[in-house]
PDB file of C-alpha atoms in Angstrom:
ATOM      1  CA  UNK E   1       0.000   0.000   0.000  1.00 33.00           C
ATOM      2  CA  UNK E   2       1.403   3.718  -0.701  1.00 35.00           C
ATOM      3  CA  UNK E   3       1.415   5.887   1.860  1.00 37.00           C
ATOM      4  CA  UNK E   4       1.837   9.494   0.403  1.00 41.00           C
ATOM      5  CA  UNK E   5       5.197  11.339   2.626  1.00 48.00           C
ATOM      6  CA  UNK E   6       3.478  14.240   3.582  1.00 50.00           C
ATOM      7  CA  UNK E   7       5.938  17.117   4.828  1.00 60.00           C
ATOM      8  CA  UNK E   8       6.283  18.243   8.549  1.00 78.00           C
ATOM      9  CA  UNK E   9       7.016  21.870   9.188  1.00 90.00           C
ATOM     10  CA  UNK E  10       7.641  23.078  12.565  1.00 94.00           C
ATOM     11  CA  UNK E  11       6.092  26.734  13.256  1.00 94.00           C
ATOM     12  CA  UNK E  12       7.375  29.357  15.936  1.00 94.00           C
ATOM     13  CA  UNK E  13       5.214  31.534  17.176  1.00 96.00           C
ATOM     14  CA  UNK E  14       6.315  34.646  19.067  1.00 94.00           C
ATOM     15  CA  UNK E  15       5.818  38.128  19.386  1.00 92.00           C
ATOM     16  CA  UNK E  16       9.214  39.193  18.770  1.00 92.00           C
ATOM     17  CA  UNK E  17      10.723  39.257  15.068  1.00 92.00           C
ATOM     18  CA  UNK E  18      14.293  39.016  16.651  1.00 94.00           C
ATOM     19  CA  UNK E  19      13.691  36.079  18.966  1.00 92.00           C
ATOM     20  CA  UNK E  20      12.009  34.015  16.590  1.00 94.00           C
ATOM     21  CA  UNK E  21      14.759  34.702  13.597  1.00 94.00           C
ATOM     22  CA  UNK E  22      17.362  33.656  16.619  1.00 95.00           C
ATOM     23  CA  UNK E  23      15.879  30.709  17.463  1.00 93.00           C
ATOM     24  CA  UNK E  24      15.163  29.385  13.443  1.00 94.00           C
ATOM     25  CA  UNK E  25      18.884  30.199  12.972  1.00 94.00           C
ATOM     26  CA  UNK E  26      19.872  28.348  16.198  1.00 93.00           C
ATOM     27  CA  UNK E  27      17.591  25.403  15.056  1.00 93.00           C
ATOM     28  CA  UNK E  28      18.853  25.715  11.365  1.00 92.00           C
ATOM     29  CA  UNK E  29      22.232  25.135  13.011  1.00 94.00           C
ATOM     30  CA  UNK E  30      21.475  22.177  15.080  1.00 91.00           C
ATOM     31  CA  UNK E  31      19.772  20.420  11.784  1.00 92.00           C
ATOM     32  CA  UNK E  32      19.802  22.249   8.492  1.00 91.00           C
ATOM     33  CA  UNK E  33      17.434  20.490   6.526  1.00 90.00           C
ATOM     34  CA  UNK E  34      14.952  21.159   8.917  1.00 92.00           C
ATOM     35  CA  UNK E  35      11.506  22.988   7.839  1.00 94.00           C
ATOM     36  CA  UNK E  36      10.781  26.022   9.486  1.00 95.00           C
ATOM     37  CA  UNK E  37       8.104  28.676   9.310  1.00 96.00           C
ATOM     38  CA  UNK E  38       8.105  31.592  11.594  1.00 96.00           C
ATOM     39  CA  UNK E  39       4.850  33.665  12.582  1.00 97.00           C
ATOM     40  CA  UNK E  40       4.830  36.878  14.417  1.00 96.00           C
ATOM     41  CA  UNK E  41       1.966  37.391  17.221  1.00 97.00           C
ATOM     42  CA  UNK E  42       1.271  38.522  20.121  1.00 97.00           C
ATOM     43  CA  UNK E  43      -0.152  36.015  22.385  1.00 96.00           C
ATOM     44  CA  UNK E  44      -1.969  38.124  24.931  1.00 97.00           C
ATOM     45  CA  UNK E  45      -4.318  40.076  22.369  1.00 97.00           C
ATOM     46  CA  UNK E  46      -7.202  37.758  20.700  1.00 97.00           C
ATOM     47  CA  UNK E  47      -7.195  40.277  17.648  1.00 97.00           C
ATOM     48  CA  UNK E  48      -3.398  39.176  16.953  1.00 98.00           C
ATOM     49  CA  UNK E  49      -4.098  35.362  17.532  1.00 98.00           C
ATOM     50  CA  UNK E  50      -6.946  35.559  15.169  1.00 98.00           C
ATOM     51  CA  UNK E  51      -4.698  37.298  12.356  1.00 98.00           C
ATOM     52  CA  UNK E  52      -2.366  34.421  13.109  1.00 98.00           C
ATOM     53  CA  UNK E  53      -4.822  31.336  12.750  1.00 98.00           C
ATOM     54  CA  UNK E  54      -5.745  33.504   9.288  1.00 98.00           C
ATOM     55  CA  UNK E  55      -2.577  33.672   8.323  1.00 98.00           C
ATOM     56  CA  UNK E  56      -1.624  30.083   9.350  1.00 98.00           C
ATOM     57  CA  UNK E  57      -4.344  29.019   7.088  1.00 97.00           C
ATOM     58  CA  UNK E  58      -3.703  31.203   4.108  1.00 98.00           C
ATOM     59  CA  UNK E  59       0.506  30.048   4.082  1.00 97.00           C
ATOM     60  CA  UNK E  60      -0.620  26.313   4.001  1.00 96.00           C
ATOM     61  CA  UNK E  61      -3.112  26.740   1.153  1.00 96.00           C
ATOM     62  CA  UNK E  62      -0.609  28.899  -0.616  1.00 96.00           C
ATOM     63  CA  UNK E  63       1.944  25.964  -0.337  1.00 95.00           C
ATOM     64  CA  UNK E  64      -0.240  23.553  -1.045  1.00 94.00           C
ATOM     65  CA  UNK E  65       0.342  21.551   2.176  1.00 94.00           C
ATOM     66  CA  UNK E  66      -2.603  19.924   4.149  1.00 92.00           C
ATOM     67  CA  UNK E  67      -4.372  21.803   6.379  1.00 94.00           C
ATOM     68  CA  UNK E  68      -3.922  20.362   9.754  1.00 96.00           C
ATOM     69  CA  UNK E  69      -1.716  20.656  12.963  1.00 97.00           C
ATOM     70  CA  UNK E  70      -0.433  17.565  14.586  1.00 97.00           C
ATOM     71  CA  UNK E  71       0.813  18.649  17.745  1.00 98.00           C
ATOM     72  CA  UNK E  72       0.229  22.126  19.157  1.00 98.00           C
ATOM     73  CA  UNK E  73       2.491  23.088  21.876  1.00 98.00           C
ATOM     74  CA  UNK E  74       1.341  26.361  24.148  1.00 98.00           C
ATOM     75  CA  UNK E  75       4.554  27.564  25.938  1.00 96.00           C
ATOM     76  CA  UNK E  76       4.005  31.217  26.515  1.00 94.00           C
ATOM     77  CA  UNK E  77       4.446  32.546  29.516  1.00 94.00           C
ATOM     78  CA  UNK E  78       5.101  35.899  31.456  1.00 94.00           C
ATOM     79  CA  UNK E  79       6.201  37.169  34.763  1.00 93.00           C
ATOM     80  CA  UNK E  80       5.560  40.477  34.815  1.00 93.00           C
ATOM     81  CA  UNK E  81       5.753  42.689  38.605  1.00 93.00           C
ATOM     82  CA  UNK E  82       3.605  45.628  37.460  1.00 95.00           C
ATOM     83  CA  UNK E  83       0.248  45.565  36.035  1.00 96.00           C
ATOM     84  CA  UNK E  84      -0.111  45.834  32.392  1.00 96.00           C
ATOM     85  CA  UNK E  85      -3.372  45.441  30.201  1.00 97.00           C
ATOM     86  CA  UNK E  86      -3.909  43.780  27.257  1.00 97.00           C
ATOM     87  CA  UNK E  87      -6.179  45.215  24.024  1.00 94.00           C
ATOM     88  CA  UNK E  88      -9.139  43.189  25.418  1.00 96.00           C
ATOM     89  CA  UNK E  89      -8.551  45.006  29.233  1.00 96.00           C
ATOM     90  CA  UNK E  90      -7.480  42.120  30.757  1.00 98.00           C
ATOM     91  CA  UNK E  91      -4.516  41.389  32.961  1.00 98.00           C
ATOM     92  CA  UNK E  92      -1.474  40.835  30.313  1.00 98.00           C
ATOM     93  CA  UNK E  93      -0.023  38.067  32.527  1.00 97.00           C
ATOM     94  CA  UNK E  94      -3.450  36.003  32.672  1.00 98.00           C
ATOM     95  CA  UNK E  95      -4.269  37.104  29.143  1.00 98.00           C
ATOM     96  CA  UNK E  96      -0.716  35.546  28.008  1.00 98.00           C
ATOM     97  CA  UNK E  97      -0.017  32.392  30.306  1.00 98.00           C
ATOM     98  CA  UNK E  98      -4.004  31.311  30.242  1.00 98.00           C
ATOM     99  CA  UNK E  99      -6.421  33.222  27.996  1.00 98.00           C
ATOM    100  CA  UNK E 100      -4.486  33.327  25.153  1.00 98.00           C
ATOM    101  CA  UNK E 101      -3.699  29.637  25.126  1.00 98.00           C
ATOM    102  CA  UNK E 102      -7.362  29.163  25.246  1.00 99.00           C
ATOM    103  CA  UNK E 103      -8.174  31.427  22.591  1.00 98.00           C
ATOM    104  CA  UNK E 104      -5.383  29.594  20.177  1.00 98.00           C
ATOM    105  CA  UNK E 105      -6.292  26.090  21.397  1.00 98.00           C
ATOM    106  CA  UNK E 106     -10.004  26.720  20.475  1.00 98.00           C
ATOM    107  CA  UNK E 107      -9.163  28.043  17.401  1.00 98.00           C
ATOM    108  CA  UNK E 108      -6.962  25.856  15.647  1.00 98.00           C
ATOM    109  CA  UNK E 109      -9.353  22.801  17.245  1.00 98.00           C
ATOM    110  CA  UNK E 110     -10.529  22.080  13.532  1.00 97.00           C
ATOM    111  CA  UNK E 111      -6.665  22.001  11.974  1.00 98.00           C
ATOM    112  CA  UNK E 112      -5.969  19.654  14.755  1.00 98.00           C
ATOM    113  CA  UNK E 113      -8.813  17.529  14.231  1.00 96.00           C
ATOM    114  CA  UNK E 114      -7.947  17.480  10.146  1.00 96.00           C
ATOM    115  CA  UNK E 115      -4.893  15.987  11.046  1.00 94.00           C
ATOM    116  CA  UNK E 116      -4.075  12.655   9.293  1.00 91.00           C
ATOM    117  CA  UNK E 117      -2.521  11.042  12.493  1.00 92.00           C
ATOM    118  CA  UNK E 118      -4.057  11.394  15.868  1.00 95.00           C
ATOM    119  CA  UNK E 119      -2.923  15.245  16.992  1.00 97.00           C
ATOM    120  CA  UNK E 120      -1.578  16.542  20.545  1.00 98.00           C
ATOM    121  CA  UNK E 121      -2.095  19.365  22.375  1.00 99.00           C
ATOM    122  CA  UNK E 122       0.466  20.220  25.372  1.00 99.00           C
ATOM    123  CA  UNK E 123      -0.159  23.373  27.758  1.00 99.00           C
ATOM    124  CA  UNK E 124       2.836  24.032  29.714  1.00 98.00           C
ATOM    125  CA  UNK E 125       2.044  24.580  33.653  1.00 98.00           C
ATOM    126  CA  UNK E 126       3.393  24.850  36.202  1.00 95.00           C
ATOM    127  CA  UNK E 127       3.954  23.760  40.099  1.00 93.00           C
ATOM    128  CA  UNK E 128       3.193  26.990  41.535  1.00 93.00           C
ATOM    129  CA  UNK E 129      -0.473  26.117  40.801  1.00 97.00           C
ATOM    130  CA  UNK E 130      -0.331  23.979  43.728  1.00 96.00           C
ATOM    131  CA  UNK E 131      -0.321  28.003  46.347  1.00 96.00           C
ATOM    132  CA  UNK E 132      -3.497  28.323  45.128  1.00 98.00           C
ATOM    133  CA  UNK E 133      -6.143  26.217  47.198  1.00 96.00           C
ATOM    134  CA  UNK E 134      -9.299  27.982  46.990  1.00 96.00           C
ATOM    135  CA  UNK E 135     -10.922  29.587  43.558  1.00 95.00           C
ATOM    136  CA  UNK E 136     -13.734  31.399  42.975  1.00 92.00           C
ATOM    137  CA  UNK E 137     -14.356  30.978  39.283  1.00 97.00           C
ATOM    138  CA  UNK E 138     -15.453  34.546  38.072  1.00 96.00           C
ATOM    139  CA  UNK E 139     -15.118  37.543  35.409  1.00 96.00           C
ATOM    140  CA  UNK E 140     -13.203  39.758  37.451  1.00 96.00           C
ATOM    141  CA  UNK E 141     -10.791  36.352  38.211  1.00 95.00           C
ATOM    142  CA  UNK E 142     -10.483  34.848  34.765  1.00 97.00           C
ATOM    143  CA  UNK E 143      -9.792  38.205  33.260  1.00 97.00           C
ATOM    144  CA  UNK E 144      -7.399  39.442  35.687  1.00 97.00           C
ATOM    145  CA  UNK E 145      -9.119  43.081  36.562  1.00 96.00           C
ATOM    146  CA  UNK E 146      -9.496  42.142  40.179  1.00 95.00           C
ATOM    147  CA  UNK E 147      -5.732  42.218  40.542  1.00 95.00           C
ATOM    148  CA  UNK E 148      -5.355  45.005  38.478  1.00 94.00           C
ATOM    149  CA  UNK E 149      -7.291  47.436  41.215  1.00 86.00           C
ATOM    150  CA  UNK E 150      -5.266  45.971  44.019  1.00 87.00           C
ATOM    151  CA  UNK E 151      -3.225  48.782  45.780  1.00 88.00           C
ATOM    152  CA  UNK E 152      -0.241  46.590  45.535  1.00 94.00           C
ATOM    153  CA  UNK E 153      -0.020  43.885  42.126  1.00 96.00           C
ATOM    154  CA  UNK E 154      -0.037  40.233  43.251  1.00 96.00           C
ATOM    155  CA  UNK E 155       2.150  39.195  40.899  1.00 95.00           C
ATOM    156  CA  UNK E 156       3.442  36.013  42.481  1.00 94.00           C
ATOM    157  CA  UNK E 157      -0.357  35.308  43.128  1.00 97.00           C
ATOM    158  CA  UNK E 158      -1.698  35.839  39.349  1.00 97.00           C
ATOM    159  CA  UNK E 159       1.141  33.557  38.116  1.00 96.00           C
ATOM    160  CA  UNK E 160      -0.342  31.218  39.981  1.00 97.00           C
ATOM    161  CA  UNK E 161      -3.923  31.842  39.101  1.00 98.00           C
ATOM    162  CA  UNK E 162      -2.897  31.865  35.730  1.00 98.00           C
ATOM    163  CA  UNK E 163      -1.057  28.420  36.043  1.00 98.00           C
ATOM    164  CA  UNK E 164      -4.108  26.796  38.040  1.00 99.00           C
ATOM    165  CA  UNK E 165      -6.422  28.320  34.842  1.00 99.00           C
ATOM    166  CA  UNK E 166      -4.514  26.617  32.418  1.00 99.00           C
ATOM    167  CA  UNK E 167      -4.783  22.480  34.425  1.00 99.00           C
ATOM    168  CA  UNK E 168      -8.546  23.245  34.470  1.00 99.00           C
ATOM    169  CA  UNK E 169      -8.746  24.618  30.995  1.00 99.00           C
ATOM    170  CA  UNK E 170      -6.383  21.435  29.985  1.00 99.00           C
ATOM    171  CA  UNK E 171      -8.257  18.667  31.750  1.00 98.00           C
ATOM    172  CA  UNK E 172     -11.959  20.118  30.730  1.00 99.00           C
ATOM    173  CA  UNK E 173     -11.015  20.129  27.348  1.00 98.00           C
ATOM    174  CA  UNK E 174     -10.042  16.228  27.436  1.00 98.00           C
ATOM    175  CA  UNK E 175     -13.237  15.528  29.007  1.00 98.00           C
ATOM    176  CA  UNK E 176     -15.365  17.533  26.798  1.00 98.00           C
ATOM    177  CA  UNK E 177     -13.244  15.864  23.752  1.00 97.00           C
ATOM    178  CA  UNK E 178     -13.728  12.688  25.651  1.00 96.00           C
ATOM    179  CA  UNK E 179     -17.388  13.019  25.711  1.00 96.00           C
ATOM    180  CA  UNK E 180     -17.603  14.034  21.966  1.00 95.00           C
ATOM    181  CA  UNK E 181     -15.831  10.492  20.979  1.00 94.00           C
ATOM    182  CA  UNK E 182     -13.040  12.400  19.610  1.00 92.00           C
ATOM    183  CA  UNK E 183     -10.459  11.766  22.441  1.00 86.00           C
ATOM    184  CA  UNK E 184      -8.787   8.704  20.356  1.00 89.00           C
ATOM    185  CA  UNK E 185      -8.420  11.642  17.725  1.00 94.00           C
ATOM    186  CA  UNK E 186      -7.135  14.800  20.270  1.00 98.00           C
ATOM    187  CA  UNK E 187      -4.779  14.121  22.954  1.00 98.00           C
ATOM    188  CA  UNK E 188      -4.445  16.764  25.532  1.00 99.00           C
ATOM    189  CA  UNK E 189      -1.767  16.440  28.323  1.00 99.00           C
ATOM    190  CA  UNK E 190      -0.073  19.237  30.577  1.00 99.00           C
ATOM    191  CA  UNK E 191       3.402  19.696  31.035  1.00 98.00           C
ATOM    192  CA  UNK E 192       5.771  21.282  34.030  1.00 96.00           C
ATOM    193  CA  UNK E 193       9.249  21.953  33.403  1.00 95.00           C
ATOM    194  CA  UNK E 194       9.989  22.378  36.869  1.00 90.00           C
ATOM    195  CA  UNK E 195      12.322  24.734  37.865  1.00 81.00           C
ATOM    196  CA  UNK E 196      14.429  26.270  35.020  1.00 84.00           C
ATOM    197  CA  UNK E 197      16.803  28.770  34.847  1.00 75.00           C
ATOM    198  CA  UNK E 198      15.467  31.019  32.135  1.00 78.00           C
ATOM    199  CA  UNK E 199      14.714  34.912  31.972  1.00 76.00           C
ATOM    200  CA  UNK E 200      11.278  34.394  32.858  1.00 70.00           C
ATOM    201  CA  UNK E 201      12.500  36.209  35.880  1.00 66.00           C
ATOM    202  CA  UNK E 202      14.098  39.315  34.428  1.00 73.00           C
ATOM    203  CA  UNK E 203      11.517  41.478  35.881  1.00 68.00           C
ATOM    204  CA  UNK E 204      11.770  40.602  39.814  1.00 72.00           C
ATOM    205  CA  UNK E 205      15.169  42.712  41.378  1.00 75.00           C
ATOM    206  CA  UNK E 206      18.025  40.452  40.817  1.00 75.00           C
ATOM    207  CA  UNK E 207      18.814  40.340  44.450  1.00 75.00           C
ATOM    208  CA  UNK E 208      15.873  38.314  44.337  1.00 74.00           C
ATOM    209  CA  UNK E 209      16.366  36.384  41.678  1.00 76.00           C
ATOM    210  CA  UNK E 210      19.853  35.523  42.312  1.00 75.00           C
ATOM    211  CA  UNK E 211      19.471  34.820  45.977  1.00 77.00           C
ATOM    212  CA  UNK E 212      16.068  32.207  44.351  1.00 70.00           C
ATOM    213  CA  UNK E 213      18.028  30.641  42.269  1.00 74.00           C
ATOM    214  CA  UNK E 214      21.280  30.535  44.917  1.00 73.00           C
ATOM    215  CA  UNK E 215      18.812  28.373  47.340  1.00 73.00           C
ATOM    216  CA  UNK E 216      17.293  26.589  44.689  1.00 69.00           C
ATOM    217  CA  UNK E 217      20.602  25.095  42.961  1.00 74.00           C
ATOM    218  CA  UNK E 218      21.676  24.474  46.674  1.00 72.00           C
ATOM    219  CA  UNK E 219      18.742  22.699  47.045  1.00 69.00           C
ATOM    220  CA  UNK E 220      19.543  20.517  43.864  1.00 69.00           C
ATOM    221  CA  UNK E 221      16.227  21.707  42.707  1.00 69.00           C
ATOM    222  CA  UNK E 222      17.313  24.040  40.033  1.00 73.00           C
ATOM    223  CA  UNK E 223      17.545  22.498  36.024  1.00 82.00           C
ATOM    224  CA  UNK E 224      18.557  23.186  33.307  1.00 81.00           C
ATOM    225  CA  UNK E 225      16.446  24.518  30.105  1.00 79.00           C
ATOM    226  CA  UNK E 226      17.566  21.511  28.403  1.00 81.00           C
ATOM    227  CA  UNK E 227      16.483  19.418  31.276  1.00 86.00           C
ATOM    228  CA  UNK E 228      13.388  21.395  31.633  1.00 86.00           C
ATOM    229  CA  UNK E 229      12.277  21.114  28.404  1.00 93.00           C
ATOM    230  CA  UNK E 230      11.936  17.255  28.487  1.00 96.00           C
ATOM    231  CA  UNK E 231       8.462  16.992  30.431  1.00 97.00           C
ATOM    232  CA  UNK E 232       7.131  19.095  27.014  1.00 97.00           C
ATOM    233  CA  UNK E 233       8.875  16.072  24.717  1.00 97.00           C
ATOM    234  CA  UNK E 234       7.587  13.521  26.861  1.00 97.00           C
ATOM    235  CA  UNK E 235       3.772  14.886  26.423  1.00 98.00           C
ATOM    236  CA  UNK E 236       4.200  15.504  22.781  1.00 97.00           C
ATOM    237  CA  UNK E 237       5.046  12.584  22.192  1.00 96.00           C
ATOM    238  CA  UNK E 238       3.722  10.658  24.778  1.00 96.00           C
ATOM    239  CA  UNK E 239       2.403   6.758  23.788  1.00 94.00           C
ATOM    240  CA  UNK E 240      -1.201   7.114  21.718  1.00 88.00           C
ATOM    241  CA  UNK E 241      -4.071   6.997  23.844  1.00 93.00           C
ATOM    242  CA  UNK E 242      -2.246   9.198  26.688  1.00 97.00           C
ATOM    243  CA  UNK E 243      -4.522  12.576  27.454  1.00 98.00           C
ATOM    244  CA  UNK E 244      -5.284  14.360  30.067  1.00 98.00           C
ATOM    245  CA  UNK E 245      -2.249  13.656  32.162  1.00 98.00           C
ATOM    246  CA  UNK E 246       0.887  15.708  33.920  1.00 98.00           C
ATOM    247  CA  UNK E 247       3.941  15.317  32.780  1.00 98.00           C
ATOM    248  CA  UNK E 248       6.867  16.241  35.324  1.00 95.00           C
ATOM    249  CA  UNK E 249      10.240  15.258  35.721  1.00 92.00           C
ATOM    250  CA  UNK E 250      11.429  14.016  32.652  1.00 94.00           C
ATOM    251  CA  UNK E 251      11.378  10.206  31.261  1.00 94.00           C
ATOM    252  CA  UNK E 252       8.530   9.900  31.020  1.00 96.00           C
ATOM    253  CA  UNK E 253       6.807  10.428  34.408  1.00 96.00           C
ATOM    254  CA  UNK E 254       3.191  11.316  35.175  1.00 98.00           C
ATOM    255  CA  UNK E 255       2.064  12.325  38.786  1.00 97.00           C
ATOM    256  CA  UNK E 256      -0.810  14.106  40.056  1.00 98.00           C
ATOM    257  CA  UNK E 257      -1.248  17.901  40.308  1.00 98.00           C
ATOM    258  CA  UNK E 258      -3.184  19.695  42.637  1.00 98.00           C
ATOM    259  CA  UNK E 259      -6.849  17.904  44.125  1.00 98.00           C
ATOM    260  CA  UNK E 260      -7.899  21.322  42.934  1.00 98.00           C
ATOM    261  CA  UNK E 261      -7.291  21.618  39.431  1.00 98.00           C
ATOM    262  CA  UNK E 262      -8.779  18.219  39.220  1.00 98.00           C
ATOM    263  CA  UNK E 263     -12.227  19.757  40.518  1.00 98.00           C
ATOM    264  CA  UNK E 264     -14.888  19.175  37.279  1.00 98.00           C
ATOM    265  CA  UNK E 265     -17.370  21.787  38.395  1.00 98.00           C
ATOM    266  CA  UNK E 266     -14.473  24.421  38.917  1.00 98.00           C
ATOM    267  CA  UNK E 267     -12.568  23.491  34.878  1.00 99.00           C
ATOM    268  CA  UNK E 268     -16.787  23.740  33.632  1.00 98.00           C
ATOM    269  CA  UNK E 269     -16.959  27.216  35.190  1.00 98.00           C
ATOM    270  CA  UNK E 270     -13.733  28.402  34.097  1.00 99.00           C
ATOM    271  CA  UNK E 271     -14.578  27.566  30.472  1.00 98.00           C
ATOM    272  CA  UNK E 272     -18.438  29.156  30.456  1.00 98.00           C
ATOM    273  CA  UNK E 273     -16.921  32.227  32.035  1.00 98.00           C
ATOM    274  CA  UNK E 274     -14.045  32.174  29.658  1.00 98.00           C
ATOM    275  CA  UNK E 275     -16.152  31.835  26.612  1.00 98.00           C
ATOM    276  CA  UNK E 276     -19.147  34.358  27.969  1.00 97.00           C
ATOM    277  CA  UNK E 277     -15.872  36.876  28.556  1.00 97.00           C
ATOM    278  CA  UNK E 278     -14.478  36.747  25.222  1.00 98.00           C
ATOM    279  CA  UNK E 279     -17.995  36.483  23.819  1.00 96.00           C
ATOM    280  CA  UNK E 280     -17.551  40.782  23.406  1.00 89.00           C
ATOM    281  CA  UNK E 281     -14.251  40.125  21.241  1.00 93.00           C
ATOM    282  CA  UNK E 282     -13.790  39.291  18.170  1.00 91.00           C
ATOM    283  CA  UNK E 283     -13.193  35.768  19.447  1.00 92.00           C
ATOM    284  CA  UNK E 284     -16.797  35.211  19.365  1.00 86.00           C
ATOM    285  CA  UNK E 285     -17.530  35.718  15.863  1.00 85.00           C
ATOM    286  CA  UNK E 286     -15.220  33.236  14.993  1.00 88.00           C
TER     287      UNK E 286
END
């Protein structure tokens, strides 16, 4: 039986045009023949991941390659200490790390399901979720405005938030994918790198940050980014049939995250009040 070859590319998707043509080159270096596409867009504003599915689209059509998405990997992530808001009037950090995986996930749903092999979808988390043990599943929450009128930004606190919104997001998708038979089709699993040296921090005063990461590598709890990243290989390409699980620690390893982010009734709440809130964007005419 033929099997037609059909060609992977790999897309990057950032907001900046610098970072992304450094990190083709650096991947160009590591394997040249390597396919490549690079797609600017900024991941906190749902009228620039929009232009981005559009474009995505458009670029595959053009080059005549099917059009589908086999695994979909949603790794942005900010740590910002002063409040910022997004196009929409959300919290940037929430509208990055949660709402705007949300928004992409949902909207590149019918690329994934075109796929020709069974797709993946892997949300990067993290264990910070597990400071949050009580959530009260709401607009002003979910968009981030109640932090923004706080005399003092909780920015520790809405990294959390925003990691706890994207395990309930995660694991209500696989069950409503479940229920729809298509979970043998899309496989959703979570991944946390752990603790990884990266400029995530750049933001907090580097007394802080150095003296963090001073305890932490004493600790032998520090890693690597090349370390770190292997929780996201393991879920992308975990075994078929693997979804809805958390990935940690490399090789392979599932374990359990928080009792709360397991909570049904809170991941159904989060995902009515995420789709009544964007509902007044253009994310609900699509």
């Amino acid at each position: 039986m033929y099997i037609p070859k059909i060609p992977v590319v790999d897309y990057a998707v950032g907001r900046s045009e610098q970072l992304l043509s450094e990190t083709i080159r650096k991947i160009k270096d590591l394997n040249e023949d390597a396919q490549l596409k690079a797609f600017q867009a900024d991941l906190s504003s749902v009228e620039s991941i929009i232009k981005f599915k559009d474009s995505l689209r458009q670029w595959l059509l053009d080059s005549n390659l099917h059009c589908s998405v086999q695994i979909l990997i949603n790794n942005a992530g900010i740590l910002a200490t002063s409040p910022r808001v997004t196009a929409e009037g959300y919290d940037q950090m929430i509208g990055t790390n949660y709402v705007g995986a949300f928004v992409l996930t949902k909207l590149l749903l019918p690329l994934l399901e075109n796929s020709s092999v069974s797709s993946k979808i892997v949300n990067v988390t993290s264990f910070t979720h597990r400071a949050v043990t009580n959530l009260q599943v709401d607009e002003g929450i979910v968009s981030g405005k109640k932090f923004l009128s706080s005399k003092h930004y909780p920015y520790a606190q809405v990294y959390e938030y925003s990691k706890l919104c994207v395990l309930l997001f995660s694991f209500e998708l696989h069950r409503q994918l479940t229920q729809m038979g298509k979970s043998h089709q899309i496989f959703v699993n979570v991944a946390d790198p752990g603790i990884v040296r990266t400029n995530i921090m750049r933001e907090v005063p580097a007394c802080l940050s150095w003296f963090a990461y001073f305890v932490l590598k004493r600790l032998r709890l520090l890693q690597s980014p090349d370390r770190g990243k292997d929780s996201i290989i393991d879920a992308a390409f975990a075994p078929p049939g693997t979804s809805g699980a958390y990935f940690f620690g490399g090789k392979g390893r599932t374990i359990n995250p928080s009792a709360l982010s397991r909570n049904a009734k809170l991941a159904h709440e989060l995902w009515e009040t995420t789709c009544n809130m964007l509902s007044a964007t253009p994310f609900g005419n699509e």
